[in-house]
Coordinates of C-alpha atoms in Angstrom, one line a residue:
Chain A
M24 CA 30.5 9.3 -13.1
H25 CA 29.5 9.5 -9.4
P26 CA 30.7 6.4 -7.5
F27 CA 27.1 5.6 -6.6
D28 CA 26.1 5.5 -10.2
A29 CA 29.1 3.5 -11.1
A30 CA 28.3 1.0 -8.3
T31 CA 24.7 0.7 -9.3
T32 CA 25.3 0.2 -13.0
L33 CA 23.6 -3.0 -14.0
E34 CA 23.6 -4.7 -17.3
A35 CA 20.2 -6.1 -18.4
R36 CA 20.3 -9.6 -19.6
P37 CA 17.9 -11.4 -22.0
D38 CA 16.3 -13.5 -19.2
G39 CA 15.2 -10.4 -17.2
S40 CA 18.1 -10.6 -14.8
F41 CA 20.8 -8.0 -14.3
L42 CA 24.6 -8.3 -14.1
G43 CA 26.5 -6.0 -11.7
A44 CA 29.7 -6.0 -9.7
T45 CA 30.8 -4.8 -6.2
H46 CA 32.6 -1.5 -6.2
A47 CA 35.7 -0.6 -4.2
A48 CA 34.3 2.9 -3.4
Y49 CA 31.7 1.2 -1.1
G50 CA 34.0 -1.4 0.4
N51 CA 33.7 -2.4 4.1
F52 CA 36.3 -4.3 6.1
I53 CA 35.7 -7.4 3.9
G54 CA 33.6 -7.1 0.8
P55 CA 31.0 -4.4 0.1
Y56 CA 28.9 -2.5 2.7
G57 CA 25.2 -3.2 2.8
V58 CA 24.2 0.3 1.7
I59 CA 25.2 -0.5 -1.8
T60 CA 23.9 -4.0 -1.9
A61 CA 20.5 -2.6 -1.0
A62 CA 20.8 0.0 -3.7
Q63 CA 21.8 -2.5 -6.3
C64 CA 18.8 -4.8 -5.5
L65 CA 16.4 -1.8 -5.7
T66 CA 18.0 -0.5 -8.9
A67 CA 17.2 -3.8 -10.7
V68 CA 13.5 -3.2 -10.1
L69 CA 13.8 0.5 -11.0
Q70 CA 15.4 -0.4 -14.3
H71 CA 13.1 -3.3 -15.1
P72 CA 11.0 -2.6 -18.2
Q73 CA 7.8 -3.9 -16.6
R74 CA 8.0 -1.7 -13.5
L75 CA 4.8 0.1 -12.6
G76 CA 5.1 3.2 -10.4
D77 CA 7.6 4.1 -7.7
P78 CA 8.8 2.3 -4.6
I79 CA 6.5 2.3 -1.6
S80 CA 8.3 -0.4 0.5
F81 CA 11.5 -2.3 0.2
T82 CA 12.7 -5.2 2.4
I83 CA 16.2 -6.8 1.9
N84 CA 17.5 -9.8 3.7
F85 CA 21.3 -10.1 3.8
A86 CA 21.6 -13.9 3.5
A87 CA 25.4 -14.1 3.2
A88 CA 28.5 -11.9 3.0
L89 CA 29.1 -10.8 -0.6
A90 CA 32.5 -11.5 -2.1
D91 CA 34.1 -8.7 -4.1
G92 CA 33.3 -9.3 -7.8
A93 CA 30.3 -10.0 -10.0
F94 CA 26.7 -10.7 -9.0
T95 CA 23.4 -11.1 -10.7
V96 CA 20.1 -9.6 -9.6
H97 CA 16.8 -11.5 -10.5
P98 CA 13.7 -9.3 -10.0
R99 CA 10.3 -10.8 -10.8
P100 CA 6.9 -9.1 -10.8
A101 CA 5.1 -11.6 -8.6
R102 CA 1.8 -9.7 -8.9
T103 CA 0.7 -6.7 -11.0
N104 CA -2.5 -5.0 -10.1
R105 CA -4.1 -1.9 -11.6
S106 CA -1.9 0.6 -9.7
T107 CA 0.4 -1.7 -7.5
Q108 CA 3.1 -4.2 -8.2
H109 CA 4.7 -6.7 -5.9
W110 CA 8.3 -7.7 -6.7
T111 CA 10.5 -10.6 -5.4
I112 CA 14.2 -10.3 -5.9
E113 CA 17.2 -12.6 -5.5
M114 CA 20.8 -11.5 -5.7
R115 CA 23.2 -14.3 -6.5
Q116 CA 26.9 -14.9 -6.7
G117 CA 27.5 -18.0 -8.7
D118 CA 24.8 -20.5 -7.7
E119 CA 24.5 -19.1 -4.2
I120 CA 21.8 -16.7 -3.1
V121 CA 23.4 -13.8 -1.2
A122 CA 20.3 -11.6 -0.7
T123 CA 16.6 -11.8 -1.0
A124 CA 14.3 -8.8 -1.2
T125 CA 10.7 -7.7 -1.9
V126 CA 9.6 -4.4 -3.2
L127 CA 6.1 -2.8 -3.6
T128 CA 5.9 -0.3 -6.3
A129 CA 2.7 1.8 -6.9
V130 CA 1.3 4.7 -8.9
R131 CA 0.8 7.3 -6.2
R132 CA -2.3 9.4 -6.3
P133 CA -3.0 12.8 -4.7
T134 CA -4.5 12.3 -1.2
W135 CA -4.8 13.9 2.2
G136 CA -1.4 13.6 3.9
T137 CA 0.7 14.7 6.9
H138 CA 4.0 14.0 8.6
E139 CA 3.0 12.9 12.1
L140 CA 6.7 12.5 12.9
R141 CA 8.1 16.0 12.7
M142 CA 11.7 16.7 12.0
P143 CA 13.5 17.4 15.3
E144 CA 14.8 20.9 15.9
A145 CA 18.4 21.0 14.7
P146 CA 21.0 23.5 13.6
R147 CA 21.5 23.8 9.8
P148 CA 23.9 21.3 8.3
H149 CA 26.5 23.9 7.4
D150 CA 26.6 25.0 11.0
V151 CA 27.5 21.5 12.2
P152 CA 31.1 20.3 11.8
R153 CA 31.6 17.2 9.7
T154 CA 32.2 14.1 11.8
T155 CA 35.5 12.5 10.9
R156 CA 35.2 8.8 10.4
R157 CA 37.8 6.8 8.5
G158 CA 39.0 3.2 8.1
V159 CA 36.9 1.8 5.3
A160 CA 36.0 3.1 1.9
W161 CA 32.2 3.4 2.2
L162 CA 32.6 5.9 5.1
E163 CA 34.1 8.4 2.6
R164 CA 31.0 8.2 0.4
Y165 CA 29.0 10.0 3.1
D166 CA 29.3 13.4 4.6
M167 CA 28.0 12.8 8.1
R168 CA 27.5 15.6 10.7
F169 CA 26.4 14.1 14.0
L170 CA 24.0 16.0 16.3
L171 CA 23.5 13.2 18.8
G172 CA 24.7 9.8 19.5
V173 CA 28.1 9.9 17.9
L174 CA 30.5 6.9 18.2
P175 CA 31.8 6.2 21.7
R176 CA 35.1 8.0 22.4
T177 CA 36.4 5.1 24.3
W178 CA 35.5 1.4 24.0
E179 CA 35.6 0.6 27.7
G180 CA 32.1 -0.6 28.2
Q181 CA 30.7 2.7 29.4
G182 CA 27.5 2.5 27.4
S183 CA 24.4 4.8 27.3
D184 CA 20.8 4.0 28.2
D185 CA 19.7 5.6 24.9
S186 CA 20.9 4.4 21.6
T187 CA 19.6 7.3 19.6
S188 CA 21.8 8.8 16.9
R189 CA 20.8 11.9 14.9
L190 CA 22.9 13.3 12.0
W191 CA 22.8 15.3 8.8
V192 CA 24.0 13.1 6.0
R193 CA 24.4 13.2 2.2
D194 CA 26.4 11.5 -0.5
D195 CA 30.0 12.6 -0.9
P196 CA 30.5 13.9 -3.5
P197 CA 27.0 15.4 -3.4
R198 CA 24.5 13.7 -5.7
P199 CA 20.8 14.4 -6.4
L200 CA 18.7 12.1 -4.3
D201 CA 16.7 9.3 -5.8
F202 CA 15.0 6.1 -4.6
A203 CA 18.1 4.0 -4.7
S204 CA 20.4 6.5 -2.9
L205 CA 17.6 7.1 -0.3
A206 CA 17.5 3.4 0.4
A207 CA 21.3 3.3 0.8
L208 CA 21.2 6.4 3.1
C209 CA 18.7 4.5 5.3
D210 CA 21.5 2.0 6.1
V211 CA 24.3 4.4 7.1
F212 CA 23.7 4.1 10.8
F213 CA 26.4 2.4 12.8
P214 CA 25.2 -0.5 15.1
R215 CA 23.0 0.8 17.9
I216 CA 24.6 -1.7 20.2
W217 CA 27.8 0.3 20.1
L218 CA 26.1 3.1 21.9
R219 CA 24.6 0.8 24.5
R220 CA 27.7 -1.1 25.3
A221 CA 30.7 0.9 24.1
R222 CA 32.4 -2.4 23.1
Q223 CA 32.9 -4.1 19.8
T224 CA 31.6 -7.5 18.9
P225 CA 31.2 -9.2 15.5
L226 CA 27.9 -8.1 14.0
G227 CA 26.1 -7.4 10.8
T228 CA 22.7 -6.4 9.4
V229 CA 20.5 -9.3 8.5
T230 CA 17.3 -7.6 7.3
M231 CA 16.3 -4.0 6.5
T232 CA 13.1 -2.4 5.5
V233 CA 12.6 1.0 4.0
Y234 CA 9.2 2.7 3.6
F235 CA 9.2 5.5 1.1
H236 CA 7.0 8.5 1.9
A237 CA 8.1 10.7 -0.9
S238 CA 7.3 10.9 -4.6
A239 CA 10.0 11.1 -7.3
D240 CA 9.2 14.8 -7.5
Q241 CA 9.8 15.3 -3.8
L242 CA 13.1 13.5 -4.0
A243 CA 14.1 15.7 -7.0
A244 CA 13.2 18.8 -4.9
A245 CA 15.4 17.5 -2.1
G246 CA 18.2 17.5 -4.6
S247 CA 21.7 17.1 -3.2
G248 CA 20.8 18.6 0.1
Y249 CA 21.4 16.9 3.4
L250 CA 19.0 14.5 5.1
L251 CA 18.3 14.6 8.8
A252 CA 18.5 10.9 9.7
Q253 CA 17.9 9.3 13.1
A254 CA 17.7 5.8 14.5
R255 CA 17.1 4.2 17.8
G256 CA 17.4 0.6 19.0
Q257 CA 14.3 -1.1 20.5
G258 CA 15.1 -4.5 21.7
F259 CA 18.4 -6.4 22.1
A260 CA 18.2 -10.2 22.9
G261 CA 19.6 -13.5 22.0
G262 CA 22.0 -12.3 19.4
Y263 CA 19.7 -9.9 17.5
F264 CA 18.7 -6.3 18.0
D265 CA 16.5 -4.0 15.9
H266 CA 16.4 -0.3 15.3
T267 CA 13.8 2.1 13.9
G268 CA 14.7 5.2 12.0
Q269 CA 13.5 8.2 10.0
A270 CA 14.9 10.5 7.3
W271 CA 13.7 14.0 6.6
S272 CA 14.7 16.4 3.8
E273 CA 16.5 19.6 4.8
G274 CA 13.1 21.3 4.3
G275 CA 11.5 19.0 6.9
E276 CA 9.6 16.5 4.8
L277 CA 9.6 13.0 6.0
L278 CA 11.1 11.1 3.0
A279 CA 11.5 7.6 4.5
T280 CA 11.1 5.5 7.6
T281 CA 13.3 2.5 8.1
H282 CA 13.8 -0.5 10.4
Q283 CA 16.5 -3.2 10.6
V284 CA 17.7 -6.2 12.5
M285 CA 21.4 -6.8 13.2
Y286 CA 23.1 -10.0 14.4
Y287 CA 25.6 -9.6 17.2
K288 CA 27.8 -12.3 18.6
E289 CA 27.9 -11.9 22.4
Chain B
M10 CA -9.7 -27.0 18.7
H11 CA -9.0 -23.3 19.1
P12 CA -10.1 -21.3 16.1
F13 CA -6.6 -20.1 15.6
D14 CA -5.3 -23.6 15.4
A15 CA -8.1 -24.6 13.1
A16 CA -7.3 -21.7 10.8
T17 CA -3.6 -22.4 10.7
T18 CA -3.9 -26.1 10.1
L19 CA -1.9 -26.8 6.9
E20 CA -1.6 -30.1 5.0
A21 CA 2.0 -30.8 3.9
R22 CA 2.2 -31.8 0.2
P23 CA 4.9 -33.9 -1.4
D24 CA 6.4 -30.9 -3.3
G25 CA 7.2 -29.1 0.0
S26 CA 4.1 -26.8 -0.3
F27 CA 1.2 -26.7 2.1
L28 CA -2.5 -26.7 1.5
G29 CA -4.8 -24.6 3.7
A30 CA -8.1 -22.8 3.7
T31 CA -9.5 -19.5 4.9
H32 CA -11.6 -19.8 8.1
A33 CA -14.8 -18.0 8.9
A34 CA -13.7 -17.2 12.4
Y35 CA -11.2 -14.7 11.1
G36 CA -13.4 -13.2 8.4
N37 CA -13.3 -9.5 7.6
F38 CA -15.9 -7.6 5.6
I39 CA -14.9 -9.6 2.5
G40 CA -12.6 -12.6 2.7
P41 CA -10.2 -13.2 5.6
Y42 CA -8.5 -10.6 7.7
G43 CA -4.7 -10.1 7.3
V44 CA -3.9 -11.3 10.8
I45 CA -4.6 -14.9 9.8
T46 CA -3.0 -14.7 6.4
A47 CA 0.2 -13.6 8.1
A48 CA -0.1 -16.5 10.6
Q49 CA -0.7 -19.0 7.8
C50 CA 2.4 -17.9 5.9
L51 CA 4.6 -18.1 8.9
T52 CA 3.1 -21.4 10.0
A53 CA 4.2 -23.0 6.7
V54 CA 7.9 -22.1 7.6
L55 CA 7.4 -23.3 11.2
Q56 CA 6.1 -26.6 10.0
H57 CA 8.7 -27.1 7.3
P58 CA 10.9 -30.1 8.0
Q59 CA 14.0 -28.2 7.0
R60 CA 13.5 -25.3 9.3
L61 CA 16.5 -24.2 11.4
G62 CA 15.8 -22.2 14.6
D63 CA 13.1 -19.8 15.5
P64 CA 11.8 -16.7 13.7
I65 CA 13.8 -13.5 14.0
S66 CA 12.1 -11.4 11.3
F67 CA 9.0 -11.8 9.1
T68 CA 7.8 -9.6 6.2
I69 CA 4.6 -10.3 4.4
N70 CA 3.4 -8.4 1.4
F71 CA -0.4 -8.6 0.8
A72 CA -0.5 -8.7 -3.0
A73 CA -4.2 -9.2 -3.5
A74 CA -7.4 -9.8 -1.6
L75 CA -7.9 -13.4 -0.7
A76 CA -11.1 -15.1 -1.7
D77 CA -12.7 -17.4 0.8
G78 CA -11.6 -20.9 0.2
A79 CA -8.4 -22.9 -0.4
F80 CA -4.9 -21.6 -0.8
T81 CA -1.4 -23.1 -1.0
V82 CA 1.7 -21.8 0.7
H83 CA 5.1 -22.4 -0.9
P84 CA 8.0 -21.8 1.5
R85 CA 11.6 -22.3 0.2
P86 CA 14.9 -22.1 2.2
A87 CA 16.7 -19.7 -0.1
R88 CA 19.9 -19.9 2.0
T89 CA 20.9 -22.0 5.0
N90 CA 23.9 -21.0 7.0
R91 CA 25.4 -22.5 10.1
S92 CA 22.9 -20.9 12.5
T93 CA 20.6 -18.8 10.2
Q94 CA 18.2 -19.5 7.4
H95 CA 16.5 -17.2 4.9
W96 CA 13.1 -18.2 3.6
T97 CA 11.1 -16.9 0.7
I98 CA 7.3 -17.7 0.7
E99 CA 4.5 -17.4 -1.8
M100 CA 0.8 -17.8 -1.0
R101 CA -1.3 -18.7 -4.0
Q102 CA -4.9 -19.1 -4.9
G103 CA -5.2 -21.0 -8.2
D104 CA -2.4 -19.7 -10.4
E105 CA -2.4 -16.3 -8.8
I106 CA 0.1 -15.1 -6.1
V107 CA -1.9 -13.4 -3.3
A108 CA 1.0 -12.8 -0.9
T109 CA 4.8 -12.9 -0.8
A110 CA 6.8 -13.1 2.3
T111 CA 10.4 -13.6 3.7
V112 CA 11.4 -15.0 7.0
L113 CA 14.7 -15.2 8.8
T114 CA 15.0 -18.0 11.3
A115 CA 18.0 -18.5 13.5
V116 CA 19.3 -20.5 16.4
R117 CA 19.5 -17.9 19.1
R118 CA 22.5 -17.9 21.5
P119 CA 22.7 -16.4 25.0
T120 CA 24.1 -12.9 24.8
W121 CA 23.9 -9.6 26.6
G122 CA 20.5 -8.0 26.1
T123 CA 18.2 -5.3 27.1
H124 CA 14.8 -3.8 26.2
E125 CA 15.5 -0.2 25.4
L126 CA 11.8 0.5 24.7
R127 CA 10.3 0.0 28.2
M128 CA 6.6 -1.0 28.5
P129 CA 4.6 2.1 29.2
E130 CA 3.0 2.4 32.7
A131 CA -0.5 1.0 32.5
P132 CA -3.2 -0.4 34.8
R133 CA -3.4 -4.2 34.8
P134 CA -5.5 -5.8 32.1
H135 CA -8.3 -7.0 34.4
D136 CA -8.7 -3.5 35.7
V137 CA -9.5 -2.2 32.2
P138 CA -12.9 -2.8 30.7
R139 CA -13.0 -4.8 27.5
T140 CA -13.6 -2.6 24.5
T141 CA -16.7 -3.6 22.6
R142 CA -16.1 -3.9 18.9
R143 CA -18.4 -5.8 16.6
G144 CA -19.3 -6.2 13.0
V145 CA -16.9 -8.7 11.6
A146 CA -15.9 -12.1 12.8
W147 CA -12.2 -11.6 13.4
L148 CA -12.9 -8.9 16.0
E149 CA -14.4 -11.5 18.2
R150 CA -11.1 -13.5 18.1
Y151 CA -9.4 -10.8 20.2
D152 CA -10.1 -9.5 23.7
M153 CA -9.0 -5.8 23.4
R154 CA -8.8 -3.4 26.3
F155 CA -7.9 0.0 25.0
L156 CA -5.9 2.4 27.1
L157 CA -5.3 5.1 24.6
G158 CA -6.4 5.9 21.0
V159 CA -9.7 4.0 20.8
L160 CA -11.8 4.3 17.7
P161 CA -13.3 7.8 17.0
R162 CA -16.8 8.1 18.7
T163 CA -18.1 10.0 15.7
W164 CA -16.9 10.0 12.1
E165 CA -17.2 13.7 11.5
G166 CA -13.7 14.5 10.5
Q167 CA -12.5 15.7 14.0
G168 CA -9.2 13.9 14.0
S169 CA -6.3 14.0 16.4
D170 CA -2.7 15.1 15.9
D171 CA -1.5 11.9 17.5
S172 CA -2.4 8.5 16.1
T173 CA -1.1 6.4 19.0
S174 CA -3.2 3.5 20.2
R175 CA -2.3 1.4 23.2
L176 CA -4.2 -1.6 24.4
W177 CA -4.1 -4.9 26.2
V178 CA -4.9 -7.7 23.8
R179 CA -5.0 -11.5 23.7
D180 CA -6.7 -14.2 21.8
D181 CA -10.3 -15.0 22.6
P182 CA -10.7 -17.7 23.7
P183 CA -7.4 -17.4 25.5
R184 CA -4.6 -19.5 23.9
P185 CA -0.9 -19.9 24.8
L186 CA 1.2 -17.5 22.8
D187 CA 3.5 -18.8 20.0
F188 CA 5.3 -17.2 17.1
A189 CA 2.4 -17.5 14.7
S190 CA -0.2 -16.0 17.1
L191 CA 2.3 -13.3 18.0
A192 CA 2.7 -12.4 14.3
A193 CA -1.1 -12.2 14.1
L194 CA -1.4 -10.1 17.2
C195 CA 1.0 -7.6 15.6
D196 CA -1.6 -6.9 12.9
V197 CA -4.7 -6.2 15.1
F198 CA -4.3 -2.4 15.1
F199 CA -7.1 -0.6 13.3
P200 CA -5.8 1.9 10.6
R201 CA -3.9 4.8 12.2
I202 CA -5.5 7.2 9.6
W203 CA -8.9 6.7 11.4
L204 CA -7.5 8.5 14.4
R205 CA -6.0 11.3 12.4
R206 CA -9.0 12.0 10.2
A207 CA -12.1 10.4 11.9
R208 CA -13.4 9.6 8.5
Q209 CA -13.6 6.3 6.7
T210 CA -12.0 5.7 3.3
P211 CA -11.2 2.4 1.5
L212 CA -7.9 1.1 2.8
G213 CA -5.9 -2.1 3.5
T214 CA -2.5 -3.3 4.7
V215 CA 0.0 -3.8 1.8
T216 CA 3.1 -4.9 3.8
M217 CA 3.9 -5.8 7.4
T218 CA 7.1 -6.7 9.1
V219 CA 7.5 -8.3 12.5
Y220 CA 10.8 -8.5 14.4
F221 CA 10.7 -11.2 17.1
H222 CA 12.7 -10.3 20.3
A223 CA 11.6 -13.4 22.3
S224 CA 12.7 -17.0 22.3
A225 CA 10.2 -19.8 22.2
D226 CA 10.7 -20.2 26.0
Q227 CA 9.8 -16.6 26.6
L228 CA 6.6 -17.0 24.6
A229 CA 5.7 -20.1 26.5
A230 CA 6.3 -18.1 29.8
A231 CA 3.9 -15.4 28.5
G232 CA 1.3 -18.1 28.2
S233 CA -2.2 -17.0 27.6
G234 CA -1.7 -13.6 29.2
Y235 CA -2.4 -10.2 27.7
L236 CA 0.1 -8.3 25.5
L237 CA 0.5 -4.6 25.8
A238 CA 0.4 -3.5 22.2
Q239 CA 0.9 0.0 20.8
A240 CA 1.2 1.6 17.4
R241 CA 1.7 5.0 16.0
G242 CA 1.6 6.4 12.4
Q243 CA 4.7 8.1 11.1
G244 CA 4.0 9.5 7.6
F245 CA 0.8 9.8 5.5
A246 CA 1.3 10.8 1.8
G247 CA 0.1 9.9 -1.7
G248 CA -2.2 7.1 -0.8
Y249 CA 0.1 5.2 1.7
F250 CA 0.9 5.6 5.4
D251 CA 3.0 3.6 7.8
H252 CA 3.0 2.8 11.5
T253 CA 5.5 1.4 13.9
G254 CA 4.5 -0.7 16.9
Q255 CA 5.6 -2.8 19.8
A256 CA 4.2 -5.7 21.9
W257 CA 5.2 -6.4 25.5
S258 CA 4.2 -9.4 27.7
E259 CA 2.2 -8.7 30.8
G260 CA 5.5 -9.1 32.7
G261 CA 7.0 -6.2 30.7
E262 CA 9.3 -8.1 28.2
L263 CA 9.5 -6.7 24.7
L264 CA 8.3 -9.6 22.6
A265 CA 8.0 -8.1 19.2
T266 CA 8.3 -4.8 17.2
T267 CA 6.3 -4.3 14.1
H268 CA 5.9 -2.0 11.1
Q269 CA 3.4 -1.8 8.3
V270 CA 2.2 0.2 5.4
M271 CA -1.4 0.7 4.5
Y272 CA -3.0 1.9 1.3
Y273 CA -5.7 4.5 1.5
K274 CA -7.8 5.9 -1.2
E275 CA -8.2 9.6 -0.7

């Protein structure tokens, strides 16, 4: 079984909640990395018997650091309309809430459409060397090939005026794309403040939003190919900064847009 | 009393919820416009006796059209840490949930900071003529001075490849900026799809996120000045499109960034 599938395996319980556990393959310095927490919350909605349609938007708020071990996810359809459904989600460890989330799912209908944000010109993924990043388990779950905005070579405070990163990225081992793995892939960016400042400070994501622009069929067509992912910081002030990002399929379709806020200490 | 203050007046109830009512001054074609619904949800957190710190992020999901009349807002501190607090919110009419929301509040601390997204060059607001828009009440609550991407002059399907709008905007009558009015101002953009297609189709916002980059002191300093607000669509597909936007103070400080998804019919 692929580590992502193992990590997002949830056991349905009679009260409508799901039981899961953190997975060592997605470990960060302490506890699990946020990519997999996001995927686990979304998976609970995707597996819910009352779910209507596919994800359109997903917001997760990381309320506390998860401890390694068991958790429960509590999805609730707050409102079900004819073709849309609004979900609220809590993830708990013991009696404590460790994450809250909301998801909009909907039955998509054929309409006019366009990708206003075009995929930037880039060499093909196999023509770009894999970027070596080691140290924590989750980094080994992603094949990253940076085109722009790689980690600072030295941490001596020589930052850049532009915090843009652009990379080809896919699961490692490769795995066919789906909504949960796409949500996780939207959280693989290292903190934009590292590019601006080239110094390390305690930090962590506090909220992330993903807007899905692709249908399940389009994700299936993207298969286990690479995504072109990019992110750029917008504002940094008073201990919090945000970034805005996009992910395209290898074929150039805009699959998702994403935004997040990170806390930083100084 | 300013119409915004009248519309966001909430009555605290013993169970921790708040009672409010829609206000004719912010009416749309049918029922209230989303700007004020967002402000009402955020105001319930701002007025909650247990609130810790100021808003950092705010996501609202518009689950159903509000009817004119009373509503209740139910904010709950899902998790309170030393300097951060995660809120979940429901807005109800009768027994039905009409909106869900999450808010992160935090005690901000002085840190390094910068605005990576600089305010675009623009003439001063008083040198730009006010853009005349009429038809529904809420439009009269905002003084808008478009610099770029005004509404199509004709609705004959001659769209643009770029859905960017840029405008000076403030409350009308002028009112000192605060977190609730800033959240509302982040939702004043007309649908980006109108610029792309120059044709009208049924549509509505389904989810909006606001990231606050300013402290209460910075908002107070912005006073009743104009904001430079801009928004651009990213992807349009299968009945949903998104936009990403920013709002700067007249002095050029990035006060908020915002994202939203709208439904469209065809």
